[in-house]
Amino acid sequence: MRRKIKLTTLYYQHIIPVVLVLLLAGIVSSFFLVRRILQGELDAILVRSKSRVANYIRVNNRLPEINTFDDQLILFRKAAALKDSVVSDTMQFIPEQRKYHISRKLTFTTMLNGQPWEVTVIQPLEGTRHLTILIVQMAIVTTSVTLILFMLIIRRILSKIWKPFYQSLQLIEYFKIDDPNRPAFPDSNIEEFRLMNAHFTKAAENANRDYRNLKEFSENASHELQTPLAIIRSNLDMMMQERMTERQSQLLQGIYASVRRMTRLQESLLLLTKIDNRQFSAIDDIRVDLVLKDKVQQLQELLHARNLQCRLDLSETSIPANRELVDILLNNLFSNAIRHNVKDGEILARLRPNHLRVSNTGAAEALDSSRIFRRFYKNPDQPGNHGLGLSIIRQICDTTAMQVQYEFTDGRHSFTIHW
């Protein structure tokens, strides 16, 4: 699986190495440029010293006195012939510091009383080196500060540029397909963002239109099925009262069971449609613990038929909700716990101020938590189930800002409703 990375992070990963290389190249270039300039200045000092020595000999017709107070050293020695001036690097011992330093040396010849003399002028590079290092240090500090400011400014600019993009993503994240109002995407003068928002708007409109068409189809189909199913059940009831053979009776019972299953399916689909349409809008302050006690009392016959034990662990809890939706939610929770239980099994309902957990014994394996809340998902061991009970629970939770969670621990299947 490829590692996820944000676009701004990817931008930084590409731009920072390039900027660092450019700044490093600038620092190195500055070092050699400054060194070359300072070395040129030092060579100019040596040339001026040469000029002063030559003028002194010409005026005074003798060698000047040596003064090394400023670390400049001038040496004289007789030469065999006149030579061209030569500038080179050399090592000079500085007594005060007791060590050698790299120096620049200018060697030239001059005439004194008909005798050629070789004059050597030596100027230490130590001051120049220190100045070069100081300039480089300043360049490093300046570059570092510039880089930090550059990153902060770029981050600020990118944050401002990409703000409409993230706003659009947030609107898409919270977009509900049953909301007739299309998302109000932020206006932007960036052509790519405008194009993206246009596609998002079109996709939202198409999704909303398809949802409305599907919802209308479900509503119409559910309503249209009511009458023929009622007629079929009525006729089957009348036929089953007539005398018939055992084979005919078995066939009619099978038809009657299928019709009852279709009726439950039609009622569940109609209920889902009503929940989607938010037809349960009345809100009451409901004592959930009292409703649970009444619900278990109503289910005693079913519990005894399956020889199931139901234990209650209730805390006094009140929530603002629609009373009919709460009743439907509890019906489906307990119906699911009863239907998918084992003989002589157990159901435990635990109520706390912020959640309700209904646990039951059942299959020894966990259910597929990624699919159990989908519509028409069925347990392979119970093909007669229409697969809408848990979907109704999920739909009620989504409508009422609750959350449903499935867990399988210690051989028990648990559904927890958080509010």
Tab-separated table of C-alpha atoms in Angstrom:
chain	number	residue	atom	x	y	z
A	1	MET	CA	0.000	0.000	0.000
A	2	ARG	CA	1.408	3.355	-1.022
A	3	ARG	CA	2.014	5.899	1.718
A	4	LYS	CA	-0.462	8.760	1.755
A	5	ILE	CA	0.975	12.241	1.507
A	6	LYS	CA	-0.524	15.720	1.303
A	7	LEU	CA	0.062	17.813	-1.791
A	8	THR	CA	1.704	20.634	0.196
A	9	THR	CA	4.067	18.139	1.823
A	10	LEU	CA	4.982	16.784	-1.604
A	11	TYR	CA	5.604	20.371	-2.748
A	12	TYR	CA	7.916	20.975	0.214
A	13	GLN	CA	9.769	17.723	-0.461
A	14	HIS	CA	10.556	18.910	-3.975
A	15	ILE	CA	11.173	22.602	-3.387
A	16	ILE	CA	13.240	22.447	-0.160
A	17	PRO	CA	16.125	20.330	-1.602
A	18	VAL	CA	16.253	22.591	-4.665
A	19	VAL	CA	16.307	25.738	-2.527
A	20	LEU	CA	18.964	24.252	-0.222
A	21	VAL	CA	21.173	23.311	-3.183
A	22	LEU	CA	20.792	26.782	-4.669
A	23	LEU	CA	21.552	28.467	-1.338
A	24	LEU	CA	24.537	26.188	-0.726
A	25	ALA	CA	25.826	26.951	-4.213
A	26	GLY	CA	25.331	30.654	-3.459
A	27	ILE	CA	27.275	30.386	-0.188
A	28	VAL	CA	30.158	28.511	-1.837
A	29	SER	CA	30.196	30.945	-4.746
A	30	SER	CA	30.128	33.885	-2.304
A	31	PHE	CA	33.038	32.390	-0.377
A	32	PHE	CA	35.259	32.111	-3.426
A	33	LEU	CA	34.103	35.451	-4.817
A	34	VAL	CA	34.795	37.280	-1.536
A	35	ARG	CA	38.107	35.483	-1.212
A	36	ARG	CA	39.056	36.478	-4.745
A	37	ILE	CA	38.079	40.104	-4.145
A	38	LEU	CA	39.996	40.308	-0.849
A	39	GLN	CA	42.972	38.572	-2.387
A	40	GLY	CA	42.867	41.116	-5.213
A	41	GLU	CA	42.833	43.916	-2.631
A	42	LEU	CA	45.823	42.336	-0.906
A	43	ASP	CA	47.682	42.066	-4.194
A	44	ALA	CA	46.945	45.753	-4.775
A	45	ILE	CA	48.519	46.500	-1.362
A	46	LEU	CA	51.610	44.560	-2.427
A	47	VAL	CA	51.809	46.548	-5.684
A	48	ARG	CA	51.547	49.823	-3.758
A	49	SER	CA	54.306	48.630	-1.434
A	50	LYS	CA	56.430	47.852	-4.480
A	51	SER	CA	55.813	51.340	-5.812
A	52	ARG	CA	56.770	52.938	-2.486
A	53	VAL	CA	59.989	50.871	-2.236
A	54	ALA	CA	60.969	51.702	-5.812
A	55	ASN	CA	60.302	55.433	-5.276
A	56	TYR	CA	62.267	55.441	-2.007
A	57	ILE	CA	65.313	53.858	-3.679
A	58	ARG	CA	65.121	56.244	-6.605
A	59	VAL	CA	64.862	59.335	-4.376
A	60	ASN	CA	67.233	58.334	-1.567
A	61	ASN	CA	69.574	56.077	-3.543
A	62	ARG	CA	69.535	53.532	-0.703
A	63	LEU	CA	67.427	50.723	0.660
A	64	PRO	CA	64.561	51.700	2.988
A	65	GLU	CA	64.478	50.651	6.619
A	66	ILE	CA	62.406	47.561	7.386
A	67	ASN	CA	59.216	48.097	9.490
A	68	THR	CA	57.175	44.956	10.244
A	69	PHE	CA	54.825	46.547	12.767
A	70	ASP	CA	51.815	45.814	10.546
A	71	ASP	CA	52.992	42.211	9.816
A	72	GLN	CA	54.156	43.219	6.333
A	73	LEU	CA	57.661	41.895	5.746
A	74	ILE	CA	60.065	43.356	3.161
A	75	LEU	CA	63.287	41.484	2.337
A	76	PHE	CA	66.240	42.612	0.204
A	77	ARG	CA	68.979	40.547	-1.358
A	78	LYS	CA	71.357	41.004	-4.249
A	79	ALA	CA	70.290	39.516	-7.538
A	80	ALA	CA	72.197	38.387	-10.560
A	81	ALA	CA	69.908	40.099	-13.049
A	82	LEU	CA	66.625	41.911	-13.389
A	83	LYS	CA	63.503	39.704	-13.364
A	84	ASP	CA	59.793	40.212	-13.869
A	85	SER	CA	57.509	40.705	-10.877
A	86	VAL	CA	55.941	37.493	-9.513
A	87	VAL	CA	52.982	37.165	-7.079
A	88	SER	CA	52.562	33.856	-5.249
A	89	ASP	CA	51.441	32.226	-1.990
A	90	THR	CA	53.904	31.462	0.784
A	91	MET	CA	54.047	30.624	4.515
A	92	GLN	CA	55.124	33.363	6.939
A	93	PHE	CA	55.960	32.875	10.619
A	94	ILE	CA	54.228	35.374	12.902
A	95	PRO	CA	56.287	35.685	16.125
A	96	GLU	CA	53.443	37.131	18.189
A	97	GLN	CA	51.212	34.152	17.396
A	98	ARG	CA	54.096	31.657	17.169
A	99	LYS	CA	52.739	29.943	14.088
A	100	TYR	CA	52.891	30.111	10.343
A	101	HIS	CA	50.200	31.779	8.268
A	102	ILE	CA	49.443	31.676	4.575
A	103	SER	CA	50.675	34.910	2.999
A	104	ARG	CA	50.870	36.581	-0.365
A	105	LYS	CA	54.372	37.300	-1.697
A	106	LEU	CA	55.403	39.820	-4.334
A	107	THR	CA	58.924	39.391	-5.706
A	108	PHE	CA	60.468	41.989	-8.013
A	109	THR	CA	63.967	43.404	-8.836
A	110	THR	CA	65.223	46.990	-8.845
A	111	MET	CA	68.559	48.744	-9.503
A	112	LEU	CA	70.592	50.416	-6.759
A	113	ASN	CA	74.002	51.927	-7.615
A	114	GLY	CA	74.208	49.742	-10.707
A	115	GLN	CA	73.540	46.591	-8.688
A	116	PRO	CA	70.303	44.634	-9.187
A	117	TRP	CA	68.463	43.875	-5.938
A	118	GLU	CA	65.662	41.379	-5.396
A	119	VAL	CA	62.896	42.776	-3.217
A	120	THR	CA	60.342	40.457	-1.571
A	121	VAL	CA	57.196	41.921	-0.009
A	122	ILE	CA	55.150	39.476	2.125
A	123	GLN	CA	51.641	40.278	3.415
A	124	PRO	CA	49.795	37.731	5.651
A	125	LEU	CA	46.393	36.511	4.521
A	126	GLU	CA	45.207	35.948	8.114
A	127	GLY	CA	43.097	39.080	8.324
A	128	THR	CA	41.663	38.397	4.911
A	129	ARG	CA	40.851	34.801	5.898
A	130	HIS	CA	39.099	35.915	9.077
A	131	LEU	CA	37.120	38.470	7.152
A	132	THR	CA	36.191	35.857	4.563
A	133	ILE	CA	35.038	33.433	7.268
A	134	LEU	CA	33.040	36.197	8.929
A	135	ILE	CA	31.351	37.060	5.657
A	136	VAL	CA	30.578	33.386	5.009
A	137	GLN	CA	29.126	33.008	8.520
A	138	MET	CA	26.966	36.036	7.922
A	139	ALA	CA	25.887	34.532	4.612
A	140	ILE	CA	24.970	31.240	6.331
A	141	VAL	CA	22.950	33.013	9.027
A	142	THR	CA	21.263	35.233	6.471
A	143	THR	CA	20.526	32.257	4.256
A	144	SER	CA	19.091	30.238	7.151
A	145	VAL	CA	16.851	33.101	8.239
A	146	THR	CA	15.821	33.651	4.622
A	147	LEU	CA	15.010	29.956	4.214
A	148	ILE	CA	12.882	29.904	7.373
A	149	LEU	CA	11.036	33.058	6.357
A	150	PHE	CA	10.635	31.634	2.866
A	151	MET	CA	9.039	28.453	4.234
A	152	LEU	CA	6.716	30.399	6.532
A	153	ILE	CA	5.662	32.735	3.731
A	154	ILE	CA	5.190	29.856	1.280
A	155	ARG	CA	3.153	27.966	3.867
A	156	ARG	CA	0.971	31.013	4.424
A	157	ILE	CA	0.533	31.568	0.700
A	158	LEU	CA	-0.247	27.900	-0.005
A	159	SER	CA	-2.718	27.813	2.874
A	160	LYS	CA	-4.528	30.796	1.422
A	161	ILE	CA	-4.433	29.464	-2.135
A	162	TRP	CA	-5.694	25.980	-1.188
A	163	LYS	CA	-8.340	27.185	1.275
A	164	PRO	CA	-11.197	27.030	-1.309
A	165	PHE	CA	-10.108	23.499	-2.230
A	166	TYR	CA	-10.350	22.207	1.343
A	167	GLN	CA	-13.632	24.068	1.863
A	168	SER	CA	-15.061	22.294	-1.170
A	169	LEU	CA	-13.839	18.928	0.106
A	170	GLN	CA	-15.460	19.587	3.477
A	171	LEU	CA	-18.766	20.425	1.802
A	172	ILE	CA	-18.564	17.215	-0.212
A	173	GLU	CA	-17.734	15.234	2.949
A	174	TYR	CA	-20.847	16.486	4.749
A	175	PHE	CA	-23.061	16.430	1.660
A	176	LYS	CA	-26.194	14.341	2.154
A	177	ILE	CA	-27.802	12.821	-0.847
A	178	ASP	CA	-31.288	13.460	0.523
A	179	ASP	CA	-30.646	17.186	0.969
A	180	PRO	CA	-32.460	19.079	-1.809
A	181	ASN	CA	-30.141	22.070	-1.419
A	182	ARG	CA	-26.962	21.746	-3.433
A	183	PRO	CA	-23.649	22.567	-1.682
A	184	ALA	CA	-22.643	26.247	-1.842
A	185	PHE	CA	-19.045	25.867	-2.991
A	186	PRO	CA	-16.746	28.850	-2.329
A	187	ASP	CA	-16.085	31.181	-5.215
A	188	SER	CA	-12.503	31.248	-6.487
A	189	ASN	CA	-10.654	33.053	-9.262
A	190	ILE	CA	-8.449	29.996	-9.806
A	191	GLU	CA	-9.590	28.264	-12.974
A	192	GLU	CA	-8.799	24.724	-11.744
A	193	PHE	CA	-10.820	25.214	-8.545
A	194	ARG	CA	-13.724	26.702	-10.478
A	195	LEU	CA	-13.699	23.676	-12.776
A	196	MET	CA	-13.542	21.308	-9.802
A	197	ASN	CA	-16.480	23.041	-8.078
A	198	ALA	CA	-18.488	22.892	-11.296
A	199	HIS	CA	-17.931	19.119	-11.514
A	200	PHE	CA	-18.738	18.717	-7.809
A	201	THR	CA	-21.964	20.669	-8.246
A	202	LYS	CA	-23.003	18.618	-11.260
A	203	ALA	CA	-22.206	15.351	-9.454
A	204	ALA	CA	-24.221	16.452	-6.403
A	205	GLU	CA	-27.193	17.406	-8.560
A	206	ASN	CA	-27.066	14.089	-10.430
A	207	ALA	CA	-26.807	12.113	-7.184
A	208	ASN	CA	-29.702	14.050	-5.649
A	209	ARG	CA	-31.842	13.571	-8.754
A	210	ASP	CA	-31.114	9.832	-8.897
A	211	TYR	CA	-31.884	9.547	-5.182
A	212	ARG	CA	-35.221	11.322	-5.597
A	213	ASN	CA	-36.145	9.073	-8.507
A	214	LEU	CA	-35.215	5.952	-6.565
A	215	LYS	CA	-37.079	7.184	-3.483
A	216	GLU	CA	-40.207	7.933	-5.520
A	217	PHE	CA	-39.965	4.493	-7.087
A	218	SER	CA	-39.672	2.845	-3.657
A	219	GLU	CA	-42.600	4.841	-2.311
A	220	ASN	CA	-44.781	4.052	-5.294
A	221	ALA	CA	-43.792	0.392	-5.323
A	222	SER	CA	-44.456	0.031	-1.591
A	223	HIS	CA	-47.839	1.678	-1.819
A	224	GLU	CA	-48.843	-0.217	-4.936
A	225	LEU	CA	-47.915	-3.528	-3.307
A	226	GLN	CA	-50.129	-2.947	-0.292
A	227	THR	CA	-53.464	-3.546	-2.010
A	228	PRO	CA	-52.629	-6.704	-4.023
A	229	LEU	CA	-50.847	-8.241	-1.030
A	230	ALA	CA	-53.847	-7.574	1.172
A	231	ILE	CA	-56.164	-9.140	-1.427
A	232	ILE	CA	-53.914	-12.182	-1.805
A	233	ARG	CA	-53.751	-12.701	1.961
A	234	SER	CA	-57.510	-12.334	2.292
A	235	ASN	CA	-58.174	-14.865	-0.478
A	236	LEU	CA	-55.612	-17.259	0.963
A	237	ASP	CA	-57.299	-17.028	4.372
A	238	MET	CA	-60.626	-17.901	2.728
A	239	MET	CA	-59.113	-20.775	0.733
A	240	MET	CA	-57.420	-22.233	3.803
A	241	GLN	CA	-60.841	-22.431	5.492
A	242	GLU	CA	-62.128	-24.625	2.666
A	243	ARG	CA	-61.711	-28.375	2.692
A	244	MET	CA	-58.735	-29.493	0.633
A	245	THR	CA	-56.200	-32.245	0.381
A	246	GLU	CA	-53.027	-32.314	2.486
A	247	ARG	CA	-50.938	-31.486	-0.578
A	248	GLN	CA	-53.116	-28.485	-1.392
A	249	SER	CA	-52.911	-27.348	2.223
A	250	GLN	CA	-49.106	-27.532	2.179
A	251	LEU	CA	-48.929	-25.532	-1.046
A	252	LEU	CA	-51.262	-22.860	0.320
A	253	GLN	CA	-49.251	-22.615	3.537
A	254	GLY	CA	-46.080	-22.090	1.502
A	255	ILE	CA	-47.805	-19.409	-0.580
A	256	TYR	CA	-49.152	-17.780	2.573
A	257	ALA	CA	-45.666	-17.726	4.190
A	258	SER	CA	-44.222	-16.124	1.058
A	259	VAL	CA	-46.956	-13.507	1.024
A	260	ARG	CA	-46.338	-12.719	4.704
A	261	ARG	CA	-42.640	-12.357	3.932
A	262	MET	CA	-43.425	-9.985	1.053
A	263	THR	CA	-45.705	-8.012	3.360
A	264	ARG	CA	-42.954	-7.612	5.958
A	265	LEU	CA	-40.535	-6.601	3.210
A	266	GLN	CA	-43.006	-4.033	1.867
A	267	GLU	CA	-43.596	-2.630	5.361
A	268	SER	CA	-39.857	-2.376	6.005
A	269	LEU	CA	-39.238	-0.613	2.705
A	270	LEU	CA	-42.071	1.796	3.427
A	271	LEU	CA	-40.644	2.413	6.898
A	272	LEU	CA	-37.198	3.162	5.430
A	273	THR	CA	-38.796	5.589	3.012
A	274	LYS	CA	-40.588	7.372	5.852
A	275	ILE	CA	-37.345	7.620	7.832
A	276	ASP	CA	-35.547	9.004	4.760
A	277	ASN	CA	-38.313	11.554	4.334
A	278	ARG	CA	-37.999	12.550	8.001
A	279	GLN	CA	-41.669	11.955	8.662
A	280	PHE	CA	-40.911	11.218	12.321
A	281	SER	CA	-40.222	14.759	13.474
A	282	ALA	CA	-42.001	15.005	16.857
A	283	ILE	CA	-39.492	15.002	19.727
A	284	ASP	CA	-40.352	13.893	23.281
A	285	ASP	CA	-38.349	13.406	26.449
A	286	ILE	CA	-38.283	9.595	26.648
A	287	ARG	CA	-37.416	7.503	29.699
A	288	VAL	CA	-35.524	4.771	27.903
A	289	ASP	CA	-35.329	2.490	30.972
A	290	LEU	CA	-39.131	2.421	31.302
A	291	VAL	CA	-39.597	1.836	27.578
A	292	LEU	CA	-37.136	-1.081	27.735
A	293	LYS	CA	-39.039	-2.714	30.602
A	294	ASP	CA	-42.309	-2.452	28.663
A	295	LYS	CA	-40.680	-3.774	25.509
A	296	VAL	CA	-39.264	-6.859	27.228
A	297	GLN	CA	-42.657	-7.486	28.829
A	298	GLN	CA	-44.271	-7.394	25.386
A	299	LEU	CA	-41.743	-9.901	24.066
A	300	GLN	CA	-42.162	-12.449	26.851
A	301	GLU	CA	-44.177	-14.812	24.666
A	302	LEU	CA	-41.473	-14.881	22.002
A	303	LEU	CA	-38.772	-15.321	24.642
A	304	HIS	CA	-40.594	-18.261	26.229
A	305	ALA	CA	-41.172	-19.839	22.808
A	306	ARG	CA	-37.395	-19.868	22.193
A	307	ASN	CA	-36.621	-20.591	25.854
A	308	LEU	CA	-34.474	-17.465	26.043
A	309	GLN	CA	-33.486	-15.590	29.166
A	310	CYS	CA	-33.491	-11.780	29.016
A	311	ARG	CA	-31.612	-9.860	31.699
A	312	LEU	CA	-31.831	-6.105	32.166
A	313	ASP	CA	-29.161	-3.849	33.669
A	314	LEU	CA	-30.743	-0.415	33.491
A	315	SER	CA	-29.795	3.048	34.681
A	316	GLU	CA	-32.381	5.796	34.739
A	317	THR	CA	-31.883	7.521	31.394
A	318	SER	CA	-33.850	10.134	29.457
A	319	ILE	CA	-33.157	11.224	25.893
A	320	PRO	CA	-34.911	13.653	23.524
A	321	ALA	CA	-36.126	11.574	20.571
A	322	ASN	CA	-39.114	10.579	18.512
A	323	ARG	CA	-41.123	8.018	20.463
A	324	GLU	CA	-42.138	6.006	17.411
A	325	LEU	CA	-38.560	5.780	16.125
A	326	VAL	CA	-37.309	4.634	19.543
A	327	ASP	CA	-39.998	1.939	19.591
A	328	ILE	CA	-39.011	0.781	16.076
A	329	LEU	CA	-35.329	0.817	17.070
A	330	LEU	CA	-35.917	-1.345	20.147
A	331	ASN	CA	-38.215	-3.702	18.227
A	332	ASN	CA	-35.508	-4.357	15.661
A	333	LEU	CA	-32.751	-4.689	18.264
A	334	PHE	CA	-34.627	-7.306	20.288
A	335	SER	CA	-36.087	-9.041	17.218
A	336	ASN	CA	-32.551	-9.408	15.877
A	337	ALA	CA	-31.310	-10.724	19.249
A	338	ILE	CA	-34.162	-13.256	19.402
A	339	ARG	CA	-34.069	-14.367	15.755
A	340	HIS	CA	-30.310	-14.937	15.679
A	341	ASN	CA	-30.029	-16.528	19.112
A	342	VAL	CA	-29.557	-20.161	20.012
A	343	LYS	CA	-31.913	-22.399	21.939
A	344	ASP	CA	-31.675	-21.801	25.687
A	345	GLY	CA	-29.651	-18.709	24.927
A	346	GLU	CA	-29.488	-15.365	26.684
A	347	ILE	CA	-30.065	-11.685	25.944
A	348	LEU	CA	-28.556	-8.897	28.017
A	349	ALA	CA	-29.693	-5.283	27.719
A	350	ARG	CA	-27.425	-2.809	29.496
A	351	LEU	CA	-28.476	0.839	29.618
A	352	ARG	CA	-26.202	3.684	30.648
A	353	PRO	CA	-26.716	7.467	30.407
A	354	ASN	CA	-24.878	7.680	27.062
A	355	HIS	CA	-25.464	4.297	25.433
A	356	LEU	CA	-27.562	1.135	25.174
A	357	ARG	CA	-25.981	-2.253	24.530
A	358	VAL	CA	-28.000	-5.329	23.574
A	359	SER	CA	-25.955	-8.541	23.617
A	360	ASN	CA	-27.046	-12.045	22.724
A	361	THR	CA	-25.616	-15.496	22.400
A	362	GLY	CA	-25.604	-16.859	18.870
A	363	ALA	CA	-23.284	-18.051	16.132
A	364	ALA	CA	-19.759	-18.770	17.306
A	365	GLU	CA	-18.248	-16.525	14.637
A	366	ALA	CA	-18.301	-12.769	14.263
A	367	LEU	CA	-20.464	-11.214	11.567
A	368	ASP	CA	-19.016	-9.138	8.754
A	369	SER	CA	-19.136	-5.695	10.378
A	370	SER	CA	-18.554	-3.997	7.010
A	371	ARG	CA	-21.743	-5.492	5.515
A	372	ILE	CA	-24.255	-6.253	8.266
A	373	PHE	CA	-25.857	-2.803	8.095
A	374	ARG	CA	-26.353	-2.907	4.337
A	375	ARG	CA	-29.839	-3.332	2.983
A	376	PHE	CA	-30.798	-6.912	2.064
A	377	TYR	CA	-27.639	-8.354	3.616
A	378	LYS	CA	-28.649	-11.784	4.925
A	379	ASN	CA	-27.099	-14.326	7.200
A	380	PRO	CA	-26.444	-17.404	5.029
A	381	ASP	CA	-27.729	-19.603	7.873
A	382	GLN	CA	-31.106	-17.804	7.850
A	383	PRO	CA	-32.135	-17.206	4.230
A	384	GLY	CA	-35.717	-16.409	5.247
A	385	ASN	CA	-34.717	-13.077	6.709
A	386	HIS	CA	-35.327	-10.108	4.380
A	387	GLY	CA	-32.134	-8.355	5.543
A	388	LEU	CA	-33.596	-4.956	6.455
A	389	GLY	CA	-33.709	-5.031	10.267
A	390	LEU	CA	-30.169	-3.825	10.906
A	391	SER	CA	-30.427	-1.428	7.985
A	392	ILE	CA	-33.454	0.176	9.659
A	393	ILE	CA	-31.462	0.480	12.898
A	394	ARG	CA	-28.620	2.167	11.045
A	395	GLN	CA	-31.007	4.501	9.215
A	396	ILE	CA	-32.692	5.559	12.469
A	397	CYS	CA	-29.307	6.244	14.071
A	398	ASP	CA	-28.174	8.325	11.098
A	399	THR	CA	-31.403	10.304	11.160
A	400	THR	CA	-31.305	10.980	14.907
A	401	ALA	CA	-27.557	11.709	15.213
A	402	MET	CA	-26.931	8.442	17.070
A	403	GLN	CA	-24.241	5.884	16.343
A	404	VAL	CA	-24.546	2.102	16.165
A	405	GLN	CA	-21.593	-0.225	16.705
A	406	TYR	CA	-21.258	-4.005	16.369
A	407	GLU	CA	-18.866	-6.127	18.451
A	408	PHE	CA	-18.264	-9.824	18.977
A	409	THR	CA	-16.639	-10.596	22.332
A	410	ASP	CA	-16.727	-13.641	24.605
A	411	GLY	CA	-19.085	-15.469	22.258
A	412	ARG	CA	-21.677	-12.692	22.317
A	413	HIS	CA	-22.914	-10.475	19.520
A	414	SER	CA	-23.384	-6.933	20.795
A	415	PHE	CA	-25.032	-3.900	19.212
A	416	THR	CA	-24.376	-0.612	20.998
A	417	ILE	CA	-26.360	2.550	20.379
A	418	HIS	CA	-24.493	5.710	21.401
A	419	TRP	CA	-26.168	9.098	21.823
